Amino acid sequence: MSLFVMPTSSQSDGHPSPAAVSAVGLRKSYGDKTVLDGIDLHIPAGSVFALLGPNGAGKTTAVKTLSTLITADAGDLHVGGHDLAADPQAVRAEIGVTGQFSAVDGLITGEENMLLMADLHHLSKREGRRITAELLERFDLVEAAKKPASTYSGGMKRRLDLAMTLVGNPRIIFLDEPTTGLDPRSRHNMWQIIRALVCDGVTVFLTTQYLDEADELADRIAVLNDGKIAAEGSADELKRLIPGGHVRLRFTDPAAYQSAAVALRDVTRDDEALALQIPSDGSQRELRSLLDWLDSAGIEADELTVHTPDLDDVFFALTGSTHVNQPKETVR
């Protein structure tokens, strides 16, 4: 299937929005294996950007490169307004990183983990204790603060890990699969934390294996496959790339059903259910056009249902999988 790359977001005057993270031609290889093959990214400040891709697609490599943990082979890279190659130390001052595997030390308490991080940021004892207390409160860890971190649940460890990342007050946070292995309640709690961070103006670069997570959180999503960006856009834009979307009209009046069936083109009839299926990308423009036509023709449908592909369908189509989920339905 041939799919195109969606344009990146821009301001109304046509100029790109200020970027918290910008990459042009990012390349990274290990020996003769090319992991990132000249990818371009533009992530506006104060937004959530999600990078999706199969295991081994290069998501973690992208995070490690942009967060100065490894060096790119090529590319014009800027993070927080700083040139990644020329001034990596300035980049490190702007960012926080939470990886797939917790950086929490289980042998000491949650509070001690936080204070250790404050020392690493060269905060005074007083300031370190103040920030530690605030973050423990914010992440609902006060009761567990004096207990060894090894006794924490998976969700608590992830919250503590992110709280430790925030000690340095980063404006850009890289979250590499932050909810992997968490139960649904803990995942949703983490989502609330991420939303709150963005409301405070923080930019979040998120990699995830959960497509519903990207759909729920991300302003823009890019799908990485074979080292290249296969497509990028908002969740709705990406879903419209996949064929199979349609509008279903159901009638209780046989005469109205027959009139609509005769007048509308390219419809699939279900005479038993008195229902019509009309190809549609689910866009507001197409829905408005259909509703205007029904009004002008004096035809009243009893139910209108929009069937659109979901991010699973997008992911499988872009990454070459033969498995495609059933389209989701939204009743309007």
Coordinates of C-alpha atoms in Angstrom, one line a residue:
M1 CA 0.0 0.0 0.0
S2 CA 1.4 3.4 -1.0
L3 CA 1.0 6.0 1.7
F4 CA 2.3 9.5 2.0
V5 CA 3.9 11.5 4.8
M6 CA 1.6 14.1 6.3
P7 CA 3.0 17.6 6.6
T8 CA 4.2 18.8 10.0
S9 CA 2.2 21.3 11.9
S10 CA 2.7 25.0 11.3
Q11 CA 1.4 28.3 12.3
S12 CA -1.4 30.1 10.4
D13 CA 1.1 32.3 8.6
G14 CA 2.7 29.3 7.0
H15 CA 5.9 29.3 9.0
P16 CA 6.7 26.3 11.2
S17 CA 5.8 26.5 14.9
P18 CA 8.8 26.9 17.2
A19 CA 10.3 23.5 17.6
A20 CA 11.3 22.0 21.0
V21 CA 12.9 19.1 19.0
S22 CA 14.0 19.4 15.3
A23 CA 15.8 16.8 13.3
V24 CA 16.7 17.0 9.6
G25 CA 18.3 13.9 8.0
L26 CA 19.0 12.0 11.2
R27 CA 21.0 8.9 10.5
K28 CA 22.4 6.2 12.8
S29 CA 24.0 2.9 11.9
Y30 CA 25.5 0.1 13.8
G31 CA 28.1 -1.6 11.5
D32 CA 26.3 -2.4 8.3
K33 CA 22.8 -2.1 9.8
T34 CA 21.1 1.3 9.3
V35 CA 18.8 1.9 12.1
L36 CA 17.7 5.5 11.3
D37 CA 17.8 6.3 7.6
G38 CA 17.6 10.1 7.3
I39 CA 14.5 10.9 9.4
D40 CA 13.0 14.4 9.8
L41 CA 11.1 15.5 12.9
H42 CA 9.6 18.8 13.9
I43 CA 8.0 18.8 17.4
P44 CA 6.4 22.0 18.6
A45 CA 7.0 23.2 22.1
G46 CA 4.3 22.2 24.6
S47 CA 3.0 19.3 22.6
V48 CA 3.0 15.5 22.9
F49 CA 4.7 13.7 20.0
A50 CA 4.5 9.9 19.7
L51 CA 6.9 7.7 17.8
L52 CA 5.4 4.3 16.9
G53 CA 7.0 1.4 15.2
P54 CA 7.6 -2.4 15.5
N55 CA 10.2 -3.8 17.9
G56 CA 13.6 -3.0 16.5
A57 CA 12.4 -0.2 14.3
G58 CA 14.7 2.3 15.9
K59 CA 12.5 4.1 18.4
T60 CA 14.8 3.8 21.3
T61 CA 17.8 4.7 19.1
A62 CA 16.0 7.9 18.2
V63 CA 15.4 8.8 21.9
K64 CA 19.0 8.0 22.8
T65 CA 20.4 10.1 20.0
L66 CA 18.2 13.1 20.6
S67 CA 18.8 13.0 24.4
T68 CA 22.7 12.9 23.8
L69 CA 23.1 9.4 25.1
I70 CA 24.6 8.3 21.7
T71 CA 26.0 10.3 18.8
A72 CA 24.2 10.5 15.4
D73 CA 26.1 9.6 12.3
A74 CA 24.6 12.6 10.4
G75 CA 21.8 15.1 10.7
D76 CA 21.0 18.7 11.7
L77 CA 19.7 18.2 15.2
H78 CA 18.4 20.8 17.6
V79 CA 16.8 20.2 21.0
G80 CA 15.5 23.1 23.2
G81 CA 17.0 25.5 20.6
H82 CA 20.5 24.1 21.1
D83 CA 22.6 22.4 18.4
L84 CA 23.0 18.8 19.6
A85 CA 26.4 18.3 18.1
A86 CA 27.9 21.7 19.1
D87 CA 26.4 22.0 22.6
P88 CA 25.2 18.7 24.1
Q89 CA 25.6 20.0 27.6
A90 CA 23.1 22.8 27.0
V91 CA 20.7 20.2 25.6
R92 CA 21.1 18.1 28.7
A93 CA 20.1 21.0 30.8
E94 CA 16.8 21.3 29.0
I95 CA 15.7 17.6 29.0
G96 CA 14.7 14.7 31.1
V97 CA 14.7 11.0 30.1
T98 CA 12.7 8.2 31.5
G99 CA 13.5 4.9 29.8
Q100 CA 11.8 1.5 29.5
F101 CA 13.7 0.3 32.5
S102 CA 13.5 2.1 35.8
A103 CA 16.5 4.1 37.1
V104 CA 15.1 3.7 40.6
D105 CA 17.5 2.2 43.2
G106 CA 15.5 -0.3 45.1
L107 CA 17.9 -0.5 48.0
I108 CA 17.0 3.0 49.3
T109 CA 13.7 4.7 49.9
G110 CA 11.7 6.7 47.5
E111 CA 12.6 9.9 49.3
E112 CA 16.3 9.0 49.2
N113 CA 16.1 8.4 45.5
M114 CA 14.7 11.8 45.0
L115 CA 17.3 13.5 47.2
L116 CA 20.1 11.7 45.4
M117 CA 18.8 13.1 42.1
A118 CA 18.6 16.6 43.7
D119 CA 22.3 16.2 44.7
L120 CA 23.2 15.2 41.1
H121 CA 21.5 18.4 39.9
H122 CA 23.7 20.4 42.4
L123 CA 20.7 21.7 44.3
S124 CA 21.2 23.0 47.9
K125 CA 20.0 20.7 50.7
R126 CA 17.1 23.0 51.4
E127 CA 16.1 23.3 47.8
G128 CA 16.4 19.6 47.2
R129 CA 14.2 18.7 50.2
R130 CA 11.6 21.3 49.0
I131 CA 11.4 19.9 45.5
T132 CA 11.4 16.3 46.8
A133 CA 8.5 17.0 49.0
E134 CA 6.5 18.8 46.3
L135 CA 7.1 16.0 43.7
L136 CA 6.3 13.2 46.2
E137 CA 3.0 15.0 46.9
R138 CA 2.3 15.5 43.2
F139 CA 2.9 11.9 42.3
D140 CA 1.0 10.5 45.3
L141 CA 4.1 8.9 46.9
V142 CA 4.1 10.6 50.3
E143 CA 2.9 7.5 52.2
A144 CA 5.5 5.3 50.6
A145 CA 8.3 7.9 50.7
K146 CA 10.1 6.3 53.7
K147 CA 9.8 2.7 52.3
P148 CA 12.5 1.0 50.2
A149 CA 11.7 1.4 46.5
S150 CA 12.0 -2.3 46.1
T151 CA 8.7 -2.7 47.8
Y152 CA 6.9 -0.4 45.3
S153 CA 4.5 -1.7 42.7
G154 CA 5.3 -1.3 39.0
G155 CA 3.1 1.8 38.7
M156 CA 4.7 3.4 41.8
K157 CA 8.2 2.8 40.5
R158 CA 7.3 4.4 37.2
R159 CA 5.8 7.4 39.0
L160 CA 8.9 7.7 41.2
D161 CA 11.1 7.4 38.1
L162 CA 9.3 10.2 36.4
A163 CA 9.3 12.3 39.6
M164 CA 13.1 11.9 39.7
T165 CA 13.3 13.0 36.1
L166 CA 11.4 16.2 37.0
V167 CA 13.8 17.2 39.8
G168 CA 15.8 19.3 37.3
N169 CA 12.7 21.0 35.9
P170 CA 13.2 19.9 32.3
R171 CA 11.1 21.6 29.6
I172 CA 11.5 18.6 27.2
I173 CA 10.9 15.0 28.4
F174 CA 11.7 11.8 26.5
L175 CA 9.5 8.9 27.7
D176 CA 10.6 5.7 26.1
E177 CA 7.7 3.2 26.5
P178 CA 6.9 4.6 30.0
T179 CA 3.8 2.3 30.6
T180 CA 5.1 -1.0 29.4
G181 CA 4.1 -3.7 31.8
L182 CA 1.7 -1.5 33.8
D183 CA -1.8 -2.6 34.6
P184 CA -4.6 -0.5 33.0
R185 CA -5.2 1.7 36.1
S186 CA -1.5 2.5 36.4
R187 CA -1.4 3.3 32.7
H188 CA -4.3 5.7 33.0
N189 CA -2.7 7.3 36.0
M190 CA 0.5 7.9 34.0
W191 CA -1.6 9.4 31.2
Q192 CA -3.0 11.9 33.6
I193 CA 0.5 12.9 34.7
I194 CA 1.6 13.4 31.1
R195 CA -1.4 15.6 30.4
A196 CA -0.6 17.7 33.5
L197 CA 3.0 18.1 32.3
V198 CA 1.9 19.4 28.9
C199 CA -0.6 21.8 30.6
D200 CA 2.5 23.2 32.3
G201 CA 4.2 23.8 29.0
V202 CA 6.4 20.7 28.9
T203 CA 7.1 19.0 25.6
V204 CA 6.8 15.2 25.7
F205 CA 8.5 12.9 23.2
L206 CA 6.8 9.5 23.7
T207 CA 7.6 6.1 22.3
T208 CA 5.0 3.5 23.0
Q209 CA 3.9 0.0 21.9
Y210 CA 0.3 0.8 22.9
L211 CA -1.5 2.4 19.9
D212 CA -4.4 3.5 22.1
E213 CA -1.9 5.4 24.2
A214 CA -0.7 7.4 21.2
D215 CA -4.3 8.0 20.1
E216 CA -5.2 9.2 23.6
L217 CA -2.2 11.5 24.3
A218 CA -0.4 12.6 21.1
D219 CA -0.9 15.8 19.2
R220 CA 1.1 14.3 16.3
I221 CA 2.2 10.7 15.6
A222 CA 5.0 9.4 13.4
V223 CA 5.3 5.7 12.3
L224 CA 8.8 4.5 12.0
N225 CA 9.5 1.5 9.8
D226 CA 12.7 0.2 8.3
G227 CA 14.6 3.3 9.6
K228 CA 12.3 5.7 7.8
I229 CA 9.2 7.8 8.8
A230 CA 6.4 5.9 6.9
A231 CA 3.8 8.6 7.7
E232 CA 3.2 11.4 10.2
G233 CA 0.2 13.4 11.2
S234 CA -2.5 13.7 13.8
A235 CA -4.3 10.5 14.8
D236 CA -7.3 11.5 12.6
E237 CA -5.1 12.4 9.6
L238 CA -3.3 9.0 9.8
K239 CA -6.6 7.1 10.1
R240 CA -7.9 8.8 6.9
L241 CA -4.9 7.3 5.0
I242 CA -6.4 3.8 5.3
P243 CA -9.2 2.8 3.0
G244 CA -12.4 1.2 4.3
G245 CA -14.0 4.2 6.1
H246 CA -17.7 4.7 5.4
V247 CA -20.9 6.2 6.7
R248 CA -23.8 3.9 7.4
L249 CA -27.3 5.3 7.2
R250 CA -30.2 3.3 8.7
F251 CA -33.9 4.0 8.0
T252 CA -37.1 2.8 9.5
D253 CA -39.2 4.2 6.6
P254 CA -38.9 2.0 3.6
A255 CA -39.8 4.9 1.2
A256 CA -37.1 7.1 2.7
Y257 CA -34.6 4.2 2.3
Q258 CA -35.6 3.6 -1.3
S259 CA -35.3 7.3 -2.2
A260 CA -31.9 7.6 -0.6
A261 CA -30.7 4.4 -2.3
V262 CA -31.7 5.6 -5.7
A263 CA -30.3 9.1 -5.3
L264 CA -27.0 8.4 -3.7
R265 CA -24.1 7.0 -5.8
D266 CA -21.6 4.4 -4.9
V267 CA -23.7 3.0 -2.0
T268 CA -23.9 -0.6 -0.7
R269 CA -27.4 -1.6 0.1
D270 CA -28.7 -3.8 2.9
D271 CA -32.4 -4.1 2.0
E272 CA -33.2 -6.3 5.0
A273 CA -31.8 -3.8 7.5
L274 CA -32.9 -0.8 5.5
A275 CA -29.3 0.5 5.7
L276 CA -26.9 2.1 3.2
Q277 CA -23.1 2.1 3.3
I278 CA -21.4 5.1 1.7
P279 CA -17.6 5.4 1.3
S280 CA -16.3 8.2 3.4
D281 CA -13.1 9.4 5.1
G282 CA -15.2 10.5 8.1
S283 CA -14.1 14.1 7.7
Q284 CA -16.3 16.9 8.9
R285 CA -16.5 18.3 5.4
E286 CA -17.9 15.0 4.0
L287 CA -20.3 14.5 6.8
R288 CA -21.6 18.1 6.5
S289 CA -22.1 17.5 2.7
L290 CA -24.1 14.3 3.3
L291 CA -26.3 15.9 6.0
D292 CA -26.9 18.9 3.8
W293 CA -27.9 16.7 1.0
L294 CA -30.3 14.7 3.2
D295 CA -31.9 17.9 4.4
S296 CA -32.3 19.4 0.9
A297 CA -33.8 16.1 -0.4
G298 CA -36.2 16.0 2.6
I299 CA -34.9 12.5 3.6
E300 CA -34.5 11.6 7.2
A301 CA -32.2 8.9 8.3
D302 CA -32.9 7.4 11.7
E303 CA -29.3 6.6 12.4
L304 CA -26.0 7.8 11.1
T305 CA -22.9 5.8 12.0
V306 CA -19.3 6.7 11.1
H307 CA -17.0 3.7 10.6
T308 CA -13.3 4.7 10.6
P309 CA -10.1 2.7 10.6
D310 CA -8.2 2.9 13.9
L311 CA -4.4 3.3 14.6
D312 CA -4.1 -0.5 14.7
D313 CA -5.1 -0.5 11.0
V314 CA -2.7 2.4 10.3
F315 CA 0.2 0.6 12.1
F316 CA -0.4 -2.7 10.3
A317 CA -0.7 -1.1 6.9
L318 CA 2.4 1.0 7.3
T319 CA 4.6 -1.7 8.8
G320 CA 3.6 -4.5 6.3
S321 CA 1.6 -6.7 8.7
T322 CA -1.2 -8.8 7.2
H323 CA -3.3 -8.5 10.3
V324 CA -5.8 -5.7 10.4
N325 CA -8.3 -5.1 13.2
Q326 CA -12.0 -4.4 12.5
P327 CA -12.7 -0.7 12.0
K328 CA -14.1 1.1 15.1
E329 CA -17.5 2.8 15.0
T330 CA -18.5 6.2 16.2
V331 CA -22.2 7.0 16.3
R332 CA -22.9 10.7 15.5

